[in-house]
XYZ file of C-alpha atoms in Angstrom:
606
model
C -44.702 16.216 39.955
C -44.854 13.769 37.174
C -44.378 10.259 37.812
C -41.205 8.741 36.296
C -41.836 6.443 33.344
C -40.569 2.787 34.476
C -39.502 1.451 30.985
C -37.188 2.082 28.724
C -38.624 1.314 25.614
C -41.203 2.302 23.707
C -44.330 0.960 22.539
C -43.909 2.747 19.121
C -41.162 1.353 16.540
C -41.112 4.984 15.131
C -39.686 6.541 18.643
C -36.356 5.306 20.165
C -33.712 7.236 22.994
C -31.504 9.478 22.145
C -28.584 7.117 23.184
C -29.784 4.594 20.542
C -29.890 7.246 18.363
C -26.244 8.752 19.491
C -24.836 5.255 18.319
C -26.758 5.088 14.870
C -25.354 8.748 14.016
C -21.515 7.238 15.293
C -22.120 4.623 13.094
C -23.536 6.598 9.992
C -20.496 8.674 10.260
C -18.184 6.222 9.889
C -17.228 5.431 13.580
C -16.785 1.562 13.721
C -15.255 1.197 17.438
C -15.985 3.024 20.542
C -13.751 2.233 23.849
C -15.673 2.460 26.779
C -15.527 2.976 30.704
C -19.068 2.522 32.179
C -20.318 4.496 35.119
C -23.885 5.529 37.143
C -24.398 7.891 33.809
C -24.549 5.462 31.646
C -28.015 3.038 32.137
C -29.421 4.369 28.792
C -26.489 3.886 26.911
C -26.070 0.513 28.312
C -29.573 -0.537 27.150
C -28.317 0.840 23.550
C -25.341 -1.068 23.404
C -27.230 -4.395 24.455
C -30.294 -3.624 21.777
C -27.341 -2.819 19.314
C -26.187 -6.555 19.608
C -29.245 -7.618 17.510
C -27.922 -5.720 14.893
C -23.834 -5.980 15.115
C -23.403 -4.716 11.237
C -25.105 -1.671 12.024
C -23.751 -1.035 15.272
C -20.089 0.447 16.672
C -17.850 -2.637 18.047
C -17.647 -1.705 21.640
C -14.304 -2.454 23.454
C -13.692 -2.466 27.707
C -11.115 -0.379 28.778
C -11.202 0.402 32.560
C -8.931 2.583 32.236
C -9.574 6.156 30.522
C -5.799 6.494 29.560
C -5.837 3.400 27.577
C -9.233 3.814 25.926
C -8.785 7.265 24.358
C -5.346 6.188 23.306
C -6.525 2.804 21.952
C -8.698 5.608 19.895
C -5.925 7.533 19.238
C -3.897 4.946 17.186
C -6.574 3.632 15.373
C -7.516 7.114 13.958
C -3.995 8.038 13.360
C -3.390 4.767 11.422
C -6.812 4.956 9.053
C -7.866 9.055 9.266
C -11.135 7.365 10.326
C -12.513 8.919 13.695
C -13.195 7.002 16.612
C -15.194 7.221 20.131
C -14.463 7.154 23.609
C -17.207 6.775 26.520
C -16.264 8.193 30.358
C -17.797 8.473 33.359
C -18.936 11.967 34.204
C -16.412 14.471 35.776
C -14.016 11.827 37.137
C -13.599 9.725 34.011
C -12.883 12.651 31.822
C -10.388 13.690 34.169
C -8.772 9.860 33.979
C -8.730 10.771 30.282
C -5.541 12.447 31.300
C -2.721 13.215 29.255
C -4.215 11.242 26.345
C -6.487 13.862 25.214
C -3.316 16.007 25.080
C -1.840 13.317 22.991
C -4.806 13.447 20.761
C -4.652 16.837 20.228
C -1.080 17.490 19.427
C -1.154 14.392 17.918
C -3.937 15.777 15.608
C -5.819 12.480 15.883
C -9.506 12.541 15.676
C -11.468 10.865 18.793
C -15.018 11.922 19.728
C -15.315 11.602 23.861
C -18.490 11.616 25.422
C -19.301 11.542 29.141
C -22.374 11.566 31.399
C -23.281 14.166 33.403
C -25.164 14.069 37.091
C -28.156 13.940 36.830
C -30.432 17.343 36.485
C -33.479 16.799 38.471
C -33.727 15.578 42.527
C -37.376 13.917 43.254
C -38.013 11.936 39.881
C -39.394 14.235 37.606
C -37.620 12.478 34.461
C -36.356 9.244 33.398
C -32.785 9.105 34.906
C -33.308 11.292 37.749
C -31.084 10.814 40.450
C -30.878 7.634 42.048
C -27.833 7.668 43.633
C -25.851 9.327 46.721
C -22.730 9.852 43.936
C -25.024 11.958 42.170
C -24.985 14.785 44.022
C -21.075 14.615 44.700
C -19.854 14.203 40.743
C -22.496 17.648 40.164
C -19.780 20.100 38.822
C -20.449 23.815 37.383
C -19.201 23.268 33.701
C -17.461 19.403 33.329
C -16.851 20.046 30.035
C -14.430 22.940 30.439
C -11.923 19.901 32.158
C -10.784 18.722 28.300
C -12.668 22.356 26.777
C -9.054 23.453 26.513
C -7.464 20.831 24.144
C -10.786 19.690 22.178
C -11.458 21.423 18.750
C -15.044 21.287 19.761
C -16.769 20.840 23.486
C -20.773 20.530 24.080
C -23.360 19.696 26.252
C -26.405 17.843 24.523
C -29.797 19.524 25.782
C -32.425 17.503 23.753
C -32.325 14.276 22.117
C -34.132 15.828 19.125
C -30.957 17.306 17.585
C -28.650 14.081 18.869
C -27.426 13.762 15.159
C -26.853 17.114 14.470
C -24.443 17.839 17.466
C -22.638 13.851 17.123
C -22.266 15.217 13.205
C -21.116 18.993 13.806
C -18.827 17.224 16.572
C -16.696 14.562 14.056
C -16.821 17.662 11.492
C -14.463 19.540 14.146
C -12.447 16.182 14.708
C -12.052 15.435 10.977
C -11.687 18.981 9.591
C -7.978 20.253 9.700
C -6.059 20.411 11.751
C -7.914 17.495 13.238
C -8.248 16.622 16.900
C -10.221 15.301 19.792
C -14.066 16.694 20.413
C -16.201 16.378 23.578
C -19.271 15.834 24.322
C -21.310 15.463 27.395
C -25.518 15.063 28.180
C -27.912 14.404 31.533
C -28.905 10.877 32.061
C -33.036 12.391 31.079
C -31.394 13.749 27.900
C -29.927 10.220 27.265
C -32.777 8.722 28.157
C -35.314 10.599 26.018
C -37.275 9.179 23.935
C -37.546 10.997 20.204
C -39.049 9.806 16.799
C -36.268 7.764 14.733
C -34.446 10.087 11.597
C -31.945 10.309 9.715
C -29.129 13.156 8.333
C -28.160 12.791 5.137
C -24.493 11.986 5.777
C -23.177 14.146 2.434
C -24.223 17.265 4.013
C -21.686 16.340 6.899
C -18.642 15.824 5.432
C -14.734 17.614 6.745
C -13.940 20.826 5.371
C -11.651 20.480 2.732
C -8.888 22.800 2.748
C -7.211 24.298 -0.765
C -4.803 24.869 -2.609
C -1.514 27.449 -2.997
C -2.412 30.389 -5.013
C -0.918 30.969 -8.459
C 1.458 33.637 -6.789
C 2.497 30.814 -4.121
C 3.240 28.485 -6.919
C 5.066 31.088 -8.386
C 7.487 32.486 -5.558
C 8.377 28.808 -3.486
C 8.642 27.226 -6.740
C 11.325 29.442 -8.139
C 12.937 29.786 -5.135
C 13.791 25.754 -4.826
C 15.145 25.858 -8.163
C 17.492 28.944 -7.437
C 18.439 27.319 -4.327
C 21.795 26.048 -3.375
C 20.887 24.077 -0.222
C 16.987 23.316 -0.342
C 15.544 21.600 2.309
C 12.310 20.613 3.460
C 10.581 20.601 7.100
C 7.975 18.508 8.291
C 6.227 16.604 11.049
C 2.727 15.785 10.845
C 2.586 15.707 6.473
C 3.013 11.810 6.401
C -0.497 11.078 8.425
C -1.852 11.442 4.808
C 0.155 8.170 3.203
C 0.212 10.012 -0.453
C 2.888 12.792 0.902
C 6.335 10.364 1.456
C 5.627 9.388 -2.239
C 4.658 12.953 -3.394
C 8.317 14.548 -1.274
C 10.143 11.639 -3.266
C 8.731 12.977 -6.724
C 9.788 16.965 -5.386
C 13.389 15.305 -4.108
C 14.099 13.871 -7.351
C 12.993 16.815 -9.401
C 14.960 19.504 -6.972
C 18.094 17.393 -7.459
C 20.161 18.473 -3.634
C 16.915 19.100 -1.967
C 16.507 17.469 1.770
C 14.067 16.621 3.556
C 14.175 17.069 7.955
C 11.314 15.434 9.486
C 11.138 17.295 13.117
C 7.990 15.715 14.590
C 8.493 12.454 14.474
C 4.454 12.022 14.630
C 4.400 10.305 10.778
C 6.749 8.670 8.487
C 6.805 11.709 6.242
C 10.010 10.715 3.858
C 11.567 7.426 3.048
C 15.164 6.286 4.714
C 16.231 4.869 1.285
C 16.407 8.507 -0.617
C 19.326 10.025 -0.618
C 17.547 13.070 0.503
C 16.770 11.862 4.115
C 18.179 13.156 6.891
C 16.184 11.561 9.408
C 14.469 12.721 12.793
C 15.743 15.189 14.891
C 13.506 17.733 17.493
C 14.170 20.945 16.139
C 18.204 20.492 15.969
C 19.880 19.350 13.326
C 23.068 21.424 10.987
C 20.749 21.392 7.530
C 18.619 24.202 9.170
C 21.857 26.668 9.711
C 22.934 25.426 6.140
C 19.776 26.314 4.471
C 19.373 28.924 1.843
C 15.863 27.995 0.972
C 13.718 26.416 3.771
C 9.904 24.834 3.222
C 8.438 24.522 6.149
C 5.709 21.731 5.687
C 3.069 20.982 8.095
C 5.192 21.053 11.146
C 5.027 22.512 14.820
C 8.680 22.993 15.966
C 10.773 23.220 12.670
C 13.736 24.171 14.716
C 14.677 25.164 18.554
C 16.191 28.620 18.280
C 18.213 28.557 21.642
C 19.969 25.114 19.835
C 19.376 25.529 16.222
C 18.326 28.469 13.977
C 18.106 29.371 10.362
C 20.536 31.570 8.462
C 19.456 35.580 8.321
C 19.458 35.105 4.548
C 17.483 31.959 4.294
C 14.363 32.349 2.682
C 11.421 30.862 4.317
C 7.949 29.521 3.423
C 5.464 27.869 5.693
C 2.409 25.752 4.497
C 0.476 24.060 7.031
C -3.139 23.176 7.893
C -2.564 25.407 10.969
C -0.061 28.208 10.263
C -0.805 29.894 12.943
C -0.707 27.263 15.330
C -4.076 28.375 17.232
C -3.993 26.863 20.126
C -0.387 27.730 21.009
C 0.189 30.852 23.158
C 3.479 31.600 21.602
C 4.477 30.951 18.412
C 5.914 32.588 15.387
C 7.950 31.638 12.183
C 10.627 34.507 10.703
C 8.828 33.665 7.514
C 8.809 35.674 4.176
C 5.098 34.029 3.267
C 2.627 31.620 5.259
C -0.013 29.859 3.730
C -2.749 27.845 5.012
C -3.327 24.826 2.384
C -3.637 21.095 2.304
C 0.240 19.845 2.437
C -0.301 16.825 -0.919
C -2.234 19.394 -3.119
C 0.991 21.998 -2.419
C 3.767 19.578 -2.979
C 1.664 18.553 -6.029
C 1.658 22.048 -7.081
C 4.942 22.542 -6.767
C 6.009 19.574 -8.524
C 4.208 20.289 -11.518
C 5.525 23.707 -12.044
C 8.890 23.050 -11.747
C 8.388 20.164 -14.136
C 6.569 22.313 -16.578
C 8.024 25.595 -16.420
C 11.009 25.906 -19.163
C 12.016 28.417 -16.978
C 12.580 26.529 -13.985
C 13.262 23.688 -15.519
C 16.647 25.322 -17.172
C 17.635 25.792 -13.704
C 16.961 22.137 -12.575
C 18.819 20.725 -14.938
C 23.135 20.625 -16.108
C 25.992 19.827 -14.562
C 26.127 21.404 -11.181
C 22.437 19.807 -10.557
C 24.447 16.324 -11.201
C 27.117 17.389 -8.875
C 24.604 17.931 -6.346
C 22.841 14.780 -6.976
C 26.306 12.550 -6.817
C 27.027 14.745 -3.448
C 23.656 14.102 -1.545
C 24.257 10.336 -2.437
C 27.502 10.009 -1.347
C 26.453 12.481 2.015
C 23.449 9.412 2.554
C 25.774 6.685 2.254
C 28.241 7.957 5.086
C 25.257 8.708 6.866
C 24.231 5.289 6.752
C 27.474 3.674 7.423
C 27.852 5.942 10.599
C 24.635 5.066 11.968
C 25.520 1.202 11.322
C 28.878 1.995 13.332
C 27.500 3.622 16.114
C 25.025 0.932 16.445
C 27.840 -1.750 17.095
C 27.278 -3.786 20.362
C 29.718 -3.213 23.031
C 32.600 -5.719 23.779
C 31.568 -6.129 27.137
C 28.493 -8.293 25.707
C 25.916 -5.426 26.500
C 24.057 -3.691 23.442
C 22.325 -0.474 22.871
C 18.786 0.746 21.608
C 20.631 1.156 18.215
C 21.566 -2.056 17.890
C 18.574 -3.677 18.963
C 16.488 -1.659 16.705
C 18.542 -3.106 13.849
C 17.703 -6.595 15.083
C 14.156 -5.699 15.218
C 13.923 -4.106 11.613
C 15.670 -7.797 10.188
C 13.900 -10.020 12.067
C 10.329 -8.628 11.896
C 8.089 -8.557 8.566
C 9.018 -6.121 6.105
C 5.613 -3.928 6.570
C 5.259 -3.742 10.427
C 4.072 -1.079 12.198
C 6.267 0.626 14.813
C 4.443 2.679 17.248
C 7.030 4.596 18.825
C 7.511 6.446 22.497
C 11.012 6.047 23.432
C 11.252 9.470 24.636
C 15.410 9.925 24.976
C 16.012 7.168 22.360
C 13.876 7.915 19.902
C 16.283 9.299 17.594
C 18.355 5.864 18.253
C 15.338 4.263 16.871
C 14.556 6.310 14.092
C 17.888 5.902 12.708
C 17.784 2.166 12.921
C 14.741 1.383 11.901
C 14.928 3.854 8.624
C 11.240 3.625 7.967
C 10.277 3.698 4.248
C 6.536 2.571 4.003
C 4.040 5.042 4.489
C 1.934 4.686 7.640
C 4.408 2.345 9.242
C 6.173 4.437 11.818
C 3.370 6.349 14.408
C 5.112 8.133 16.982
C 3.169 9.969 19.820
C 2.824 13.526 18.444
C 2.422 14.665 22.487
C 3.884 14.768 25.554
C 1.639 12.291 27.826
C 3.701 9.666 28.221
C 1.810 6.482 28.091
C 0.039 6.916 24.793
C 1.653 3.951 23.154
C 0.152 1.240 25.167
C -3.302 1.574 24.054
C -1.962 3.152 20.890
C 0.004 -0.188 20.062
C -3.628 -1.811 20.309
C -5.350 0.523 18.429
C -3.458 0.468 15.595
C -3.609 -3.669 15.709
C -7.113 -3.465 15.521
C -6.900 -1.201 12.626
C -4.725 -3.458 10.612
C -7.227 -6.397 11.584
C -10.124 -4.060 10.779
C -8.610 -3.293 7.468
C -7.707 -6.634 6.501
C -10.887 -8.090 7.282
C -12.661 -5.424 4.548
C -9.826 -6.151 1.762
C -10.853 -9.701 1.990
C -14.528 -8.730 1.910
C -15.588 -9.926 5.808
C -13.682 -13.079 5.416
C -12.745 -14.448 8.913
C -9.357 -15.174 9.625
C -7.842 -12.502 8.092
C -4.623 -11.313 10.205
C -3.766 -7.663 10.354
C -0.406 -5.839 9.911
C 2.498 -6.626 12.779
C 2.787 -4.036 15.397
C 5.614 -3.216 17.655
C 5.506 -1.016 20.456
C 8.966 0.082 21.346
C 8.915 2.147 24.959
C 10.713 3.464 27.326
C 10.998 1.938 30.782
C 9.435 4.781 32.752
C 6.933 5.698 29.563
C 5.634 1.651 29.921
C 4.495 2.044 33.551
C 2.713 5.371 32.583
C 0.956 3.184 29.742
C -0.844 1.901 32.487
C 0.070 -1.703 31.668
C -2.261 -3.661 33.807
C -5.401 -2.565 31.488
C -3.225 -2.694 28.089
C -2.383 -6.114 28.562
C -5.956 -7.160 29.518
C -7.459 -5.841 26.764
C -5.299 -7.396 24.370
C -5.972 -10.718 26.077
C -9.587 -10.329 26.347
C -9.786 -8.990 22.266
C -7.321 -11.226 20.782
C -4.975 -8.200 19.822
C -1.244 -9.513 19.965
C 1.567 -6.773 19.852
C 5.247 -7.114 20.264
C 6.168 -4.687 23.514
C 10.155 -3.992 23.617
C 10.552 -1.973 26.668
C 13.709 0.192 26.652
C 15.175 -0.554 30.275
C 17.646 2.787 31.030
C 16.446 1.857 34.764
C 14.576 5.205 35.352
C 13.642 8.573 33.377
C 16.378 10.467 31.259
C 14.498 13.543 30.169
C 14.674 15.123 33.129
C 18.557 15.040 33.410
C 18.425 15.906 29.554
C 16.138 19.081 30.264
C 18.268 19.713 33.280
C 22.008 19.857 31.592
C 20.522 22.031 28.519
C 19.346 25.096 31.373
C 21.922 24.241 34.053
C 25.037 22.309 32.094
C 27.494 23.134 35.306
C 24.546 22.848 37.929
C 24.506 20.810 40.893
C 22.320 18.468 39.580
C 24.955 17.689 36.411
C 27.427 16.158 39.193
C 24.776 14.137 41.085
C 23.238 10.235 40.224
C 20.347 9.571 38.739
C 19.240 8.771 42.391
C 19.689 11.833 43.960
C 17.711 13.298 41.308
C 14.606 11.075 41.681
C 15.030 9.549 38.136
C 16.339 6.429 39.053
C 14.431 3.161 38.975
C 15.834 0.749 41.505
C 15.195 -1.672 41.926
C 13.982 -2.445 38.274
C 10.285 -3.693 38.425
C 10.012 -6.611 36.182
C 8.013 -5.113 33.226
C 7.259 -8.197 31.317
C 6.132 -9.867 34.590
C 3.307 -6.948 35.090
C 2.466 -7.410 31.637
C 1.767 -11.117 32.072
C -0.013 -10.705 35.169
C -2.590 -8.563 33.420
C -2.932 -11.188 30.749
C -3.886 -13.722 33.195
C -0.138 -15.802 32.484
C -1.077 -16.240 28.414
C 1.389 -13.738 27.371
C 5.387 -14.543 26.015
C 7.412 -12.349 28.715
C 11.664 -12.064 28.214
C 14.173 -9.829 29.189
C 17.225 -9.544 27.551
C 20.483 -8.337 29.262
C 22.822 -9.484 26.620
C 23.520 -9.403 23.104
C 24.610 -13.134 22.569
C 21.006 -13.882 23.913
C 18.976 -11.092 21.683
C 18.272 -12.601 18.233
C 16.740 -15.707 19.899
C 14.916 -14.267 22.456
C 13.286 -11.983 20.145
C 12.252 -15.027 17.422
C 10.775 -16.767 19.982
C 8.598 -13.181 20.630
C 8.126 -12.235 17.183
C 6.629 -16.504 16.429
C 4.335 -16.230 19.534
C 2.939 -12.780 18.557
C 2.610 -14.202 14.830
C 0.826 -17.227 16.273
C -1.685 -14.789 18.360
C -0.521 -14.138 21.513
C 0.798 -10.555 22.972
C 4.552 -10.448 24.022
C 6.839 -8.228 26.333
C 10.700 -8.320 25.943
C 12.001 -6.299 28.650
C 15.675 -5.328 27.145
C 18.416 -4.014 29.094
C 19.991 -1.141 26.992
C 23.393 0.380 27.301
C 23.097 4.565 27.395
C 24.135 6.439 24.532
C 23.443 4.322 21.715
């Protein structure tokens, strides 16, 4: 037996460990934060991160997170906002299973996080540095831990040598950054971690994405002169806005298919601006322009419509371009479309545009005096639209307000370019309507179904503003990021797992604006219940004998605070005289650096 070596460094500047050399190829890739929850796996990586404080402008910005939830969504948000991956670090088995419903999030959400986790150690009696030391050791040994997240990654390994570190931390992001993008995993031994290898380095241009192309001439062709011959065009989409060139690029197709709409049905991006007169807004798969359709364009989306609620005409003709037509990792799934394509969404829209702006043929069609009737129309169809969100958005007379109005409040009293990051579940479509996002990247919405994302997604997408801000001004300090608002449901904000959000933005200086949604329990479940069983037993009983019901309320701004050690601005609103002030006085603290929660009692149904 070999004796195990009882330092951790070398003698040799040329030779370093494979974890310092797993956070130079993070770094070289373009991954500038890594959220981390330390465990018995981790004593090489440790020693990395401390050497890597010598040398902070070469080295990831590590952030605490104890909890997993929070740290891969804190990920999650920041990649969504900038396309830039970022990294997560777990503790073996048991930390990548407290990754949870995040990595779902991530990968529905298409946002790309690289996780990596320890694994127990491989020998017994010492043979290596990093051989077990510990009685947990033997209990956290499990046949294949990456098969846990294998499911919902785009790419899962285990590292088996430090010498190729680079290689598999490179091959890794090119899964998380190549379309459709998502999370990765990867996993190594506390002796691979600990190896020690020569220093090297990868030439980073031999590592980039794939790149995806373009429609063929034929494609061009056929969707292009089908929008022009179309009565009632109308667009699909969901995910297309992630790249901040498409709202701009769907404006530019509106106004050259004079009558064409655009549906967004994911809700993940802010894929088409509230001030066109083509919008129509969010709705999940359900909305009357999908049965009025003669010509549909399905664009980048997962769920263009529900067919049991909503369904196309038999004569509409349909198209699909996505990153992922075929929706891989979906079971069951299927389009009645005429054509799918698999292209970037921005180079298709481009193509689309420019052929029916330079084809006389098309172009004939596009233009007269029905195209002008069908302009006037779609503006005068947007302005009742408009006025009929603004109505049902009224406060009630008994003093008590609903998620519409407040979200109106909200849009006029915070800065024009804020950031909403969105999980309000049952209301969402309230808040989508009132808001009426118009700025590209400024409306993030989960993408998933893990409720909780948006807690450590709120942060993440702070720190990206900050992050950003900080470069445009070239490093200077004191550079403030983009305003953030998380706006969440009551039950979603205790699966957020609130007492680590709120600690990490205390600890990192990253002040959002929480406005929790208080319904006083869960309302999907009733929702999902009435669609199967409308005339059920469950339809006539409370929300308490249904186990939705939270009662009594917990005070939400209260747990919020307690995390932050008392420095955070906590409110709750119950009425509407009290709601412009109380949400000032939140808005100024968070503006002058410190988080706040406004816990704000909303009526149901609007």
């Amino acid at each position: 037996m070999s004796s195990q070596p009882t330092s951790s460094s070398s003698s040799s500047k040329e030779m370093y460990t494979t974890s310092s050399a797993f956070f130079e190829a993070l770094f070289s890739a373009g991954v500038t934060h890594v959220f981390v929850n330390l465990g018995s796996d981790h004593p090489s990586i440790i020693e990395a991160m401390v050497l890597g404080k010598s040398s902070p402008s070469t080295f990831p910005r590590i952030i605490t997170c104890p909890n997993e939830m929070v740290a891969m969504s804190m990920a999650d948000g920041f990649a969504r906002l900038t396309g830039r991956a970022q990294a997560v670090i777990v503790h073996v088995d048991v930390g990548t299973q407290g990754l949870g419903a995040a990595v779902h999030n991530s990968s529905a959400g298409r946002a790309p996080v690289l996780v990596f986790a320890g694994i127990s150690p491989i020998t017994i009696e010492g043979e290596l540095r990093g051989s077990r030391t510990e009685y947990i050791h033997w209990i956290q040994d499990v046949p294949d831990q990456k098969q846990i997240v294998g499911q919902y990654c785009r790419y899962a390994a285990e590292l088996k040598t430090g010498v190729n570190v680079k290689q598999m931390v490179n091959r890794a992001l090119q899964f998380a950054t190549s379309q459709p993008q998502g999370p990765v995993y990867l996993c190594g031994s506390r002796e691979v971690m600990e190896m020690e290898i020569p220093r090297y380095e990868l030439n980073q241009k031999h590592w980039k994405p794939v790149e995806l192309g373009a429609l063929g001439k034929g494609a061009v062709e056929e969707i292009a002169g089908a929008l022009a011959n179309a009565k009632k065009p109308l667009v699909v989409t969901g995910y297309a806005g992630r790249n901040h060139a498409i709202p701009g690029a769907l404006v530019e197709l509106a106004n050259t298919v004079k009558g064409l709409r655009v549906l967004d049905t994911g809700g993940s991006d802010m894929c088409f601006p509230a001030d066109h007169p083509g919008w129509l807004g969010l709705r999940f798969g359900n909305d009357p322009s999908v049965a009025e359709a003669d010509v549909i364009l399905v664009l980048d989306c997962d769920v263009p419509w529900i067919p049991t609620q909503m369904k196309p005409s038999k004569e509409a003709r349909i198209f699909h371009v996505d990153v992922d037509p075929l929706k891989q990792v979906m079971p069951v799934f299927y389009l009645e479309a005429e054509a799918r394509y698999r292209a970037d969404p921005l180079t298709a829209v481009e193509q689309l545009t420019d052929k029916l702006k330079t084809d006389e043929g098309l172009k004939k069609l596009l233009e007269g005096e029905e195209r002008e009737k069908r302009w006037k129309e779609l503006q005068e169809q947007h302005k009742l639209k408009l006025e009929e969100i603004a109505q049902r958005a009224q406060p009630l007379e008994n003093g008590e307000y609903g998620t519409g109005h407040l979200c109106r409040r909200l849009r006029a009293l915070c800065p024009e370019d804020t950031i909403w990051a969105i999980e309000a579940v049952t209301n969402t479509l309230f808040v989508h309507d009132n808001l009426q996002p118009t700025l590209p990247g400024s409306w993030i919405n989960c993408g998933g179904g893990g409720l909780g994302w948006s807690g450590g997604g709120a942060l993440g997408i702070k720190l990206a503003t900050e992050v950003e801000a900080k470069a445009k001004a070239k490093g200077e300090e004191g550079k403030k990021g983009k305003f953030v608002v998380q706006i969440v449901g009551d039950g979603t904000f205790l699966f957020s797992v609130p007492g680590s959000v709120y600690w990490i933005s205390k600890r990192y200086g990253i002040p959002v604006l929480t406005i929790v949604l208080n319904n006083k329990g869960w309302n999907a479940p009733r929702r999902s219940l009435l669609l199967v069983h409308p005339d059920g037993l469950g339809s006539k009983a409370s929300n308490e004998d249904i186990n939705i019901e939270f009662n009594p309320s917990p005070d939400y701004a209260g747990i919020a605070k307690a995390a932050a050690g008392g420095d955070l601005f906590a409110a709750r609103v119950d009425k509407t005289a009290d709601l412009d002030r109380v949400l000032k006085e939140a808005i100024a603290a968070v503006e002058g650096g410190q988080g706040a929660v406004v816990d704000c009692k909303v009526a149901m149904g609007s």
